[in-house]
mmCIF file of C-alpha atoms in Angstrom:
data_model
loop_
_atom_site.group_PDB
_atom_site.id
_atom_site.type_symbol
_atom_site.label_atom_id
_atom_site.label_comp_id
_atom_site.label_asym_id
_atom_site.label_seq_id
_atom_site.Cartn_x
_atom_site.Cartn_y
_atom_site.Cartn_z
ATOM 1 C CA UNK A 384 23.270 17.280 -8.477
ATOM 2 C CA UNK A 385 20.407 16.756 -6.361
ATOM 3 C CA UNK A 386 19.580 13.756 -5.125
ATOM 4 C CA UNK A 387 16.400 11.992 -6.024
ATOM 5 C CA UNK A 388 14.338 10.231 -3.348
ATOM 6 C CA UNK A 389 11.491 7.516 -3.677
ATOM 7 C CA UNK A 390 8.864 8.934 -1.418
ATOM 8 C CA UNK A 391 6.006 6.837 -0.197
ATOM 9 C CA UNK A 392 1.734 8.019 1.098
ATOM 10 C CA UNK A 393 -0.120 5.757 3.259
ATOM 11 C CA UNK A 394 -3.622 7.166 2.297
ATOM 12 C CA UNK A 395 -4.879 6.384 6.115
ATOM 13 C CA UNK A 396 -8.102 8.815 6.322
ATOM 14 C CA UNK A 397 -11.752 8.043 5.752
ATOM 15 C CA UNK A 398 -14.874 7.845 8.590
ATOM 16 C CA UNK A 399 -14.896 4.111 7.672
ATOM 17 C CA UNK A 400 -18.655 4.024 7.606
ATOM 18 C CA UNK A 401 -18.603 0.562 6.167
ATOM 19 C CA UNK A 402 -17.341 -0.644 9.642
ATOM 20 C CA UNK A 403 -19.934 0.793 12.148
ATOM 21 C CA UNK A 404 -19.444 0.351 15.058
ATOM 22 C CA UNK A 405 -16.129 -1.054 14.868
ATOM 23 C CA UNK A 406 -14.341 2.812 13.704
ATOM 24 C CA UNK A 407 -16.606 4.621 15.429
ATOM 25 C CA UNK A 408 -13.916 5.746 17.900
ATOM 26 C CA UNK A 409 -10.950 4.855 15.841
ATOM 27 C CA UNK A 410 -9.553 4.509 12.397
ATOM 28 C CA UNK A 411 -10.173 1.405 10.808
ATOM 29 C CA UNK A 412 -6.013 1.061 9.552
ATOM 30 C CA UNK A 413 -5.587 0.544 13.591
ATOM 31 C CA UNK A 414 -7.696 -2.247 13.524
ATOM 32 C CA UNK A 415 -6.381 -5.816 13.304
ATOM 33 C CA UNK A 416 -5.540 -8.210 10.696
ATOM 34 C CA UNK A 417 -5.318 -11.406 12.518
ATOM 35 C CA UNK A 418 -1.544 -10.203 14.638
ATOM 36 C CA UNK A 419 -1.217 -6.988 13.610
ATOM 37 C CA UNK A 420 -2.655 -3.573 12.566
ATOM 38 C CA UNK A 421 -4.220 -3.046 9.570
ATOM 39 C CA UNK A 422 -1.535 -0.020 8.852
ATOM 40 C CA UNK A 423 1.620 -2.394 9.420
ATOM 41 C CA UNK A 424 -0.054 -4.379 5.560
ATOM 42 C CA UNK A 425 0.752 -1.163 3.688
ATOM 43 C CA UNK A 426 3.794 -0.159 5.220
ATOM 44 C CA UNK A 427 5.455 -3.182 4.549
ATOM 45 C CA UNK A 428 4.912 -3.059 1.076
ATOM 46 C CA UNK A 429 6.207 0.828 0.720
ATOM 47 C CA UNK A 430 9.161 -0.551 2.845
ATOM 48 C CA UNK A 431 9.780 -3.488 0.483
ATOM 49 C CA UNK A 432 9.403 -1.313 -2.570
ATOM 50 C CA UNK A 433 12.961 0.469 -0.609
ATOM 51 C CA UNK A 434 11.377 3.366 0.534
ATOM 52 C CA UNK A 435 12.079 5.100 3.742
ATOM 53 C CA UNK A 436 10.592 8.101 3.503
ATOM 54 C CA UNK A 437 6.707 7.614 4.116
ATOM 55 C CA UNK A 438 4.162 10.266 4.666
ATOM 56 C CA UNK A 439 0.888 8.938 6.557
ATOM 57 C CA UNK A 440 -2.336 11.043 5.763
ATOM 58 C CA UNK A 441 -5.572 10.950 8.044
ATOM 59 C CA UNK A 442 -7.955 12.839 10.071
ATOM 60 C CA UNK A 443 -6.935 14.854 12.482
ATOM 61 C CA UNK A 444 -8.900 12.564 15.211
ATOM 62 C CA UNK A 445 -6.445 9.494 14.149
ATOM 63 C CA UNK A 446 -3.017 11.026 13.806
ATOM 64 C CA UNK A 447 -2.140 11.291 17.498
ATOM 65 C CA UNK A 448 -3.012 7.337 17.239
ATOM 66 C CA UNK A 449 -0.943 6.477 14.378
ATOM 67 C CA UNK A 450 1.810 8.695 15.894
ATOM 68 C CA UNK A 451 1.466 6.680 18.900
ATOM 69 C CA UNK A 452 2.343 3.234 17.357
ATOM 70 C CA UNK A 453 4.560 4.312 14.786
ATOM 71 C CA UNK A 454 6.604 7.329 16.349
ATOM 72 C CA UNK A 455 9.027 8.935 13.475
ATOM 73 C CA UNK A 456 9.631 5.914 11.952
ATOM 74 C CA UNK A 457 13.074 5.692 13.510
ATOM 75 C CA UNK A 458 12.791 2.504 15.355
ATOM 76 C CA UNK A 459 12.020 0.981 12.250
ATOM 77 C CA UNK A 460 15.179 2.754 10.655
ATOM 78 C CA UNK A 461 12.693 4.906 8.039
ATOM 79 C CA UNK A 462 11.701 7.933 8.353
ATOM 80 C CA UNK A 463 7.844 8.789 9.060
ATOM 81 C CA UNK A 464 5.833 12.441 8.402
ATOM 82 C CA UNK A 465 2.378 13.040 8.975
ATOM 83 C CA UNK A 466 -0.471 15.292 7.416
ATOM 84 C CA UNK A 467 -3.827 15.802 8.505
ATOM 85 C CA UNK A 468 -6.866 15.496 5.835
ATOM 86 C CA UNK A 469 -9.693 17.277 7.545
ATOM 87 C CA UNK A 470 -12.208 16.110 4.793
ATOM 88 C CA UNK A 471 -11.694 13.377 2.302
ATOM 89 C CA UNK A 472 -11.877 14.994 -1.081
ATOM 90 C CA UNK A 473 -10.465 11.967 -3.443
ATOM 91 C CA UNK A 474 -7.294 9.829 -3.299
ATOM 92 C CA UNK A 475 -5.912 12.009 -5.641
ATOM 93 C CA UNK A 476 -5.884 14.798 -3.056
ATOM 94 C CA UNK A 477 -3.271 12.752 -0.999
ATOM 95 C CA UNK A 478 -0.411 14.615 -3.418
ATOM 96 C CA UNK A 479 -1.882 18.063 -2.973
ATOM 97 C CA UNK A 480 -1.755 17.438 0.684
ATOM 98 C CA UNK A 481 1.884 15.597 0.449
ATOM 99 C CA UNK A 482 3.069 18.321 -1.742
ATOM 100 C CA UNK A 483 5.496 19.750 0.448
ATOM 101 C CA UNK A 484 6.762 16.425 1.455
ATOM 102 C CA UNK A 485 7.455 14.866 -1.903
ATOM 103 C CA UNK A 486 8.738 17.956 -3.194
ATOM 104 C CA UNK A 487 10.636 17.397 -6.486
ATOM 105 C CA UNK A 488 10.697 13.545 -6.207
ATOM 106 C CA UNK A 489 8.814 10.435 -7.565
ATOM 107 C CA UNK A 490 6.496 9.148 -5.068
ATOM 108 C CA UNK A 491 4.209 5.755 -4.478
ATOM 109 C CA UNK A 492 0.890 6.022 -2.982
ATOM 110 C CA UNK A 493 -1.061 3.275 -1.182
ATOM 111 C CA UNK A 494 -4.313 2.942 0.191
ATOM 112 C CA UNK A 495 -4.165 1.797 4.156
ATOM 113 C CA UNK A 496 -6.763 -0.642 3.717
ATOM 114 C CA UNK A 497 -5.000 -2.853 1.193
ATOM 115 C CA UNK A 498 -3.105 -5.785 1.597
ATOM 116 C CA UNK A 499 -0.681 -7.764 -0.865
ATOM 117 C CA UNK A 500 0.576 -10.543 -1.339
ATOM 118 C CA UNK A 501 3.065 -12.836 -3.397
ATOM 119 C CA UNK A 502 5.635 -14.462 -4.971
ATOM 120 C CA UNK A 503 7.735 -12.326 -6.427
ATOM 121 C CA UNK A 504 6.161 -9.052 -4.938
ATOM 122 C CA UNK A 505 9.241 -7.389 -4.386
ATOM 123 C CA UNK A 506 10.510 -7.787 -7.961
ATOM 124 C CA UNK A 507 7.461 -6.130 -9.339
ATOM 125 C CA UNK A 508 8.016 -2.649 -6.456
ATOM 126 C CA UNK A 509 11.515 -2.314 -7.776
ATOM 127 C CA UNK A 510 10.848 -2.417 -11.089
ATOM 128 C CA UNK A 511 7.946 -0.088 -10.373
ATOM 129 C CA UNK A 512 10.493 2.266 -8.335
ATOM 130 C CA UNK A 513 12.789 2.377 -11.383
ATOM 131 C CA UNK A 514 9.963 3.565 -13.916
ATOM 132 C CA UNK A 515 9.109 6.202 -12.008
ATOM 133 C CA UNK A 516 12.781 7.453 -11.918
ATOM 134 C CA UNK A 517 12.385 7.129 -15.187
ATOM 135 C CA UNK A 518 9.273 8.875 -15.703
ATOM 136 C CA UNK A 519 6.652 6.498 -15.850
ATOM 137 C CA UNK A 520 3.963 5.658 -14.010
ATOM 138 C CA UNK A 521 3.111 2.117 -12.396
ATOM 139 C CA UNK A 522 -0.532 0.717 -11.234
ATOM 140 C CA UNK A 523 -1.258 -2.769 -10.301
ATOM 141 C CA UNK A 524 -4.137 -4.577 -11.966
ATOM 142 C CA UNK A 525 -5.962 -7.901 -10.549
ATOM 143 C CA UNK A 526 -8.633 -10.210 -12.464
ATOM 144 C CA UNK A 527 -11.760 -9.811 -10.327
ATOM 145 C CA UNK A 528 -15.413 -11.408 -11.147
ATOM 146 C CA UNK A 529 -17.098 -8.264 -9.992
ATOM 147 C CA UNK A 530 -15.216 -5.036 -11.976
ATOM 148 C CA UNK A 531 -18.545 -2.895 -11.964
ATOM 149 C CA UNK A 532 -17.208 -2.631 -8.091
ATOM 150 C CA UNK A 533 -13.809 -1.115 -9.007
ATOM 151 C CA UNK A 534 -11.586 0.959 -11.224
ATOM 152 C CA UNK A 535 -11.012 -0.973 -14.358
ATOM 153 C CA UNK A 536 -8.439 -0.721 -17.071
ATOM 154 C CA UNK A 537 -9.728 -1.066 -20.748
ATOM 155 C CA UNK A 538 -7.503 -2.805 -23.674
ATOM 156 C CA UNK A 539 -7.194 -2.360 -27.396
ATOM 157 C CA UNK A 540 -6.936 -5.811 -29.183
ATOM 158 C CA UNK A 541 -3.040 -5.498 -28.808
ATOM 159 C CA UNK A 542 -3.687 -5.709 -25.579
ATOM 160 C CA UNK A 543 -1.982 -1.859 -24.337
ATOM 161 C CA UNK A 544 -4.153 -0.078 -21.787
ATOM 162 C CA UNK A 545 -6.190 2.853 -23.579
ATOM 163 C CA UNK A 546 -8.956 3.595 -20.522
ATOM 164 C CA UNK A 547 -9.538 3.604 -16.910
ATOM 165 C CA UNK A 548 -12.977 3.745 -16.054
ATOM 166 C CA UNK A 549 -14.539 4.049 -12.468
ATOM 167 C CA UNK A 550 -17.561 1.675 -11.454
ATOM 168 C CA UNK A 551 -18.937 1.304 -15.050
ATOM 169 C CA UNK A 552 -22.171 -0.668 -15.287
ATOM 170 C CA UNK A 553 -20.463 -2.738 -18.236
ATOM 171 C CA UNK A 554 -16.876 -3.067 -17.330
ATOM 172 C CA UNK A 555 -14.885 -3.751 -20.806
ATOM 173 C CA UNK A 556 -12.662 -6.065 -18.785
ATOM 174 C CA UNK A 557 -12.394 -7.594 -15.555
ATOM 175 C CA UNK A 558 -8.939 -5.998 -14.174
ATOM 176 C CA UNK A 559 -9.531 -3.922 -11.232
ATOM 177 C CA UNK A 560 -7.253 -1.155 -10.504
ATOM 178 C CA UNK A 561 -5.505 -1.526 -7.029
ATOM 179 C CA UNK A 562 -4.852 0.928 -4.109
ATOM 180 C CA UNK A 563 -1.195 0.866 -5.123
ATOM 181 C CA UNK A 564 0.128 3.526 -7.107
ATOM 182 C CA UNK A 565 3.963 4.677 -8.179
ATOM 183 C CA UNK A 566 3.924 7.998 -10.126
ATOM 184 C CA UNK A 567 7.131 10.047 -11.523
ATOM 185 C CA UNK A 568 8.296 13.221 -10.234
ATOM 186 C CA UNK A 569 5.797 16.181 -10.575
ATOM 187 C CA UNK A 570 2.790 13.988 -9.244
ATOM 188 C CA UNK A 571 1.865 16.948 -7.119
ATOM 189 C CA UNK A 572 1.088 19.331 -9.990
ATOM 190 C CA UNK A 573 -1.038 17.057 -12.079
ATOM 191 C CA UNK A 574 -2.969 16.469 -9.655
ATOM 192 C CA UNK A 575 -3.564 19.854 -8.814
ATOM 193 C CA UNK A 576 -4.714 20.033 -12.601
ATOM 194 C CA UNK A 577 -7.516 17.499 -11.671
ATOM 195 C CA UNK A 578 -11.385 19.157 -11.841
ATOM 196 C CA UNK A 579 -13.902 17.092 -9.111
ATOM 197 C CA UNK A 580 -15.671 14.951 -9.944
ATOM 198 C CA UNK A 581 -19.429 15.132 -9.948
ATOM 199 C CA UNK A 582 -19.383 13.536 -6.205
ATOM 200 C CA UNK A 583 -16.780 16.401 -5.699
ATOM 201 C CA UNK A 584 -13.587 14.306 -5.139
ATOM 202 C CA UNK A 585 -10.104 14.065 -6.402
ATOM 203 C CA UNK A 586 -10.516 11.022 -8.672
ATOM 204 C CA UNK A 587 -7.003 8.798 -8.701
ATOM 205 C CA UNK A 588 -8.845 7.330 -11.923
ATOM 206 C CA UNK A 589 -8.675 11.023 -13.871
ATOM 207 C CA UNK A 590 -5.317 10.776 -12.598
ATOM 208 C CA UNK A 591 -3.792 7.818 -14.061
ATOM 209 C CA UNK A 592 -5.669 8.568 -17.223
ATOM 210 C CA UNK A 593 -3.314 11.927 -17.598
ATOM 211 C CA UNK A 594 -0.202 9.175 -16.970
ATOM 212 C CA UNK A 595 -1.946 6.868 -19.526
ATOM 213 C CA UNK A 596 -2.966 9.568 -22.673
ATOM 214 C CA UNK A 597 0.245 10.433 -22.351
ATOM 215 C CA UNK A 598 1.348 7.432 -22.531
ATOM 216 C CA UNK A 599 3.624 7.265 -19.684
ATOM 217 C CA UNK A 600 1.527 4.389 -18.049
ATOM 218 C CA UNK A 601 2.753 1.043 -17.320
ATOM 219 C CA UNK A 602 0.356 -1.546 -15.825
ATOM 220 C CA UNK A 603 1.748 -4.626 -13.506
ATOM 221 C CA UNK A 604 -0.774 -7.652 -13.846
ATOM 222 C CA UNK A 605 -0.801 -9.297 -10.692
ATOM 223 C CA UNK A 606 -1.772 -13.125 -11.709
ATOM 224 C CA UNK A 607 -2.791 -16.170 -10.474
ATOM 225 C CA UNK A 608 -0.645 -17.063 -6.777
ATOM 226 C CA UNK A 609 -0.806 -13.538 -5.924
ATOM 227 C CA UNK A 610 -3.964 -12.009 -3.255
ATOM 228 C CA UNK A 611 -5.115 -8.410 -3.243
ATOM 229 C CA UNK A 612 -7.009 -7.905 -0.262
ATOM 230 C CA UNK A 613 -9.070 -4.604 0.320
ATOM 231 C CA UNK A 614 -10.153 -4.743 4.049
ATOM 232 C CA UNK A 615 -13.276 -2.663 3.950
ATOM 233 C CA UNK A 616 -15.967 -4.430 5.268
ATOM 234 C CA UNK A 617 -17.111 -6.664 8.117
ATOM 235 C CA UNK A 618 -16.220 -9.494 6.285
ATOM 236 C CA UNK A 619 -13.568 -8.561 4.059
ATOM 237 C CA UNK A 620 -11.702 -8.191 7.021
ATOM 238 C CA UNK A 621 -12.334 -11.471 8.583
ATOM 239 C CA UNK A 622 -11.558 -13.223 5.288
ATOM 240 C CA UNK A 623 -8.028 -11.009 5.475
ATOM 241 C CA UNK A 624 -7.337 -12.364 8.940
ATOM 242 C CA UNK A 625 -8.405 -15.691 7.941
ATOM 243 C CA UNK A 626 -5.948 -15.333 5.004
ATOM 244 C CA UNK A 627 -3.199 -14.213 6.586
ATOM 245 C CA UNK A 628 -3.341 -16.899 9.854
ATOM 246 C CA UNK A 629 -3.645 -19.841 7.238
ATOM 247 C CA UNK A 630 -0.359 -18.728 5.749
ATOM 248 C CA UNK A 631 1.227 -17.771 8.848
ATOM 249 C CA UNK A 632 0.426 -20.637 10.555
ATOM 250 C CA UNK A 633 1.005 -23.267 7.968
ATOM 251 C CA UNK A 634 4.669 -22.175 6.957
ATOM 252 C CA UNK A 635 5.612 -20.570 10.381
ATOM 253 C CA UNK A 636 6.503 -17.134 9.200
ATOM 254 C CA UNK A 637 4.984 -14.047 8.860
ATOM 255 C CA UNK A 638 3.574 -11.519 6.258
ATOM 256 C CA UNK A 639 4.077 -7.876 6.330
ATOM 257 C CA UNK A 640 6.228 -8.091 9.457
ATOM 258 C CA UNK A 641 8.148 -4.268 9.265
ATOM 259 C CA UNK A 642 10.786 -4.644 11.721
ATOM 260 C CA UNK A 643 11.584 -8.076 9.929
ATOM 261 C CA UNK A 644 11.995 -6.223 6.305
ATOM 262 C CA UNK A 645 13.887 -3.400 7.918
ATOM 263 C CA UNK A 646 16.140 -6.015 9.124
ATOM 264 C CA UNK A 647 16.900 -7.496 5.934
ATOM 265 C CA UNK A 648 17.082 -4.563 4.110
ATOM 266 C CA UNK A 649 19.722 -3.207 6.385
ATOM 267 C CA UNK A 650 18.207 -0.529 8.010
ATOM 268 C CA UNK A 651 18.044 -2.030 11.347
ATOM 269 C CA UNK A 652 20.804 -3.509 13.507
ATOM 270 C CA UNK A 653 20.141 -7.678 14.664
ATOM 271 C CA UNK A 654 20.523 -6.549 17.764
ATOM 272 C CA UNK A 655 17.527 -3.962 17.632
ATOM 273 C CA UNK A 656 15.499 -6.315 15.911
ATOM 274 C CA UNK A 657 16.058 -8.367 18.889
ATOM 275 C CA UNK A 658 14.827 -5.960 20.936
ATOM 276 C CA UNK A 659 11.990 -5.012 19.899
ATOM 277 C CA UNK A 660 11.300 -8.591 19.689
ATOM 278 C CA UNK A 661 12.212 -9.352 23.386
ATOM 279 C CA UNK A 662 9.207 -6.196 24.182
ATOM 280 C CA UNK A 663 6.605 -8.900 22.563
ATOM 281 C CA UNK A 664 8.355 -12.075 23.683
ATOM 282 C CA UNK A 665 4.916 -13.327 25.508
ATOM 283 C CA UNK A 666 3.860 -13.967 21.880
ATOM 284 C CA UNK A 667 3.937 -15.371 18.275
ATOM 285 C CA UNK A 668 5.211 -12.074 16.701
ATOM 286 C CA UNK A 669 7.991 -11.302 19.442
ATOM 287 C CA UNK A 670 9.288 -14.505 19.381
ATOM 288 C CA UNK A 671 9.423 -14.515 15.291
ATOM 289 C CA UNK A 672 11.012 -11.198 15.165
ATOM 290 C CA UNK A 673 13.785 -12.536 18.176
ATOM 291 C CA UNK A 674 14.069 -16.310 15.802
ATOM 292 C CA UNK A 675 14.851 -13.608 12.775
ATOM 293 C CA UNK A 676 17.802 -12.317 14.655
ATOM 294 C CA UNK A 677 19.461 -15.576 15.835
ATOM 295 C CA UNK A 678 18.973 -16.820 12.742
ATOM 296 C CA UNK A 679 16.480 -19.254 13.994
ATOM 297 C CA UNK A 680 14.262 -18.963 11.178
ATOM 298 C CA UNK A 681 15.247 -18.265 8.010
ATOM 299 C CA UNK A 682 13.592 -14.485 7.062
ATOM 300 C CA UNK A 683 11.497 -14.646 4.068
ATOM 301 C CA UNK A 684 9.444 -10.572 3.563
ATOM 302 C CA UNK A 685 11.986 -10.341 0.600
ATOM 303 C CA UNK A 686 9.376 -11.843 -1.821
#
């Protein structure tokens, strides 16, 4: 019997416009949030979610970049694959482009600008890991005040999803769609049934309406406690740092640390987390990662 593999996308392409002059000579997912790159958010949460197997899409500029901080993956004991997207075409191209690497497996797609964060967080990726073995599909909703921004999800009076609709001028509700995405096996295919859309892209939205008309579309509500952070602008980024050094700096531990969730979830040795720590020791982050591994501080990226 083959064996069946949760693959993860890190949707890392784009110009980033929004950020002149910031990405003009770089991507904007190798920026920083507050101690870290913008890139390291994502990945943490694929790596949470279990999955080792994470394919990295962006432009062909960026990749030698990305490859640069992030090798194969191997230090981090996962395994990393990269794909260039010469033009950005829709989100929803990111499985026509991953084809080959997801192959026959469910895969979970997230955008490389988004950051998460919760209680509880890793509860919600497993579960979402197990529908898609199962065949459904998983998106993650949060209660914003501006939906005509966004991707929102419609209700019927039973409250089940029925629509997704993209930037509508009267939103029915006020749940935004997120960049994070868990699909069932034979993502690739549906999405190369997609038609573009009238600003000729790939829409994720046409997408996850297939998933949902078909009804094989669950929907996570991310309440109150949780944030959902999309780094896009000037100051959406400096609110993200802001974010993540209040919480980082009042409980003494770190979000979205990879090496310290590879760690727990076994895929590293203490002794490499170590390490790697002892190669950043002059700071915050090296020292966390080597006061993980003596058991200094007690590890806490399982939420």
């Amino acid at each position: 019997m083959k064996n069946i593999t949760m693959k993860g996308i890190i949707l890392a392409g784009g110009s980033g416009t929004r950020l002149y002059p910031l990405t003009l000579v770089t991507s904007k997912q190798l920026l920083p949030i507050y101690d870290k790159p913008m890139i390291y958010y994502p990945l943490s949460v694929l790596m949470l979610a279990g999955i080792k197997d994470i394919l990295i899409i962006s432009t062909p500029m960026d990749l030698p970049r990305f490859k640069a901080l992030l090798g194969d993956g191997s230090t981090l004991g996962i395994n990393l694959s990269y794909v260039s997207q010469s033009s950005p075409d829709g989100l929803a191209q990111a499985f026509i482009l991953g084809e080959e690497f997801i192959g026959d497996n469910p895969c979970a797609l997230i955008l490389g600008d988004n950051i998460f964060f919760g209680d509880g967080l890793s509860r919600h990726l497993s579960n979402s890991v197990e529908r898609a073995m199962r065949g459904e599909a998983t998106i993650y909703t949060y209660y914003v005040n501006d939906p005509e921004r966004f991707g929102v999800c419609e209700f019927d009076e039973r409250g089940y999803p029925t629509n997704i609709v993209e930037k509508a001028p009267n939103p029915k509700s006020n749940y935004a769609v997120t960049g994070l995405y868990f699909y069932p096996k034979g993502v690739s295919e549906k999405a190369k049934t997609l038609v573009p859309s009238p600003r000729g892209e790939l829409e994720i939205t046409d997408l996850n309406n297939l998933y949902l008309r078909a009804r094989q579309m669950h929907v996570t509500f991310l309440s109150r406690g949780y944030a959902w952070l999309d780094t896009g602008t000037h100051e959406s980024m400096m609110d993200a740092a802001q974010f993540v050094q209040s919480i980082e700096t009042h409980q003494g531990l770190k979000i979205c640390c990879p090496e310290e969730i590879s760690y727990l979830n076994g895929w590293i040795r203490k002794e490499d987390l170590e390490r790697i720590g002892k190669t950043m020791a002059n700071n915050e982050y090296g020292r966390h990662l080597i006061n993980v591994a003596s058991g200094k501080v007690k590890a806490w990226s399982k939420l």
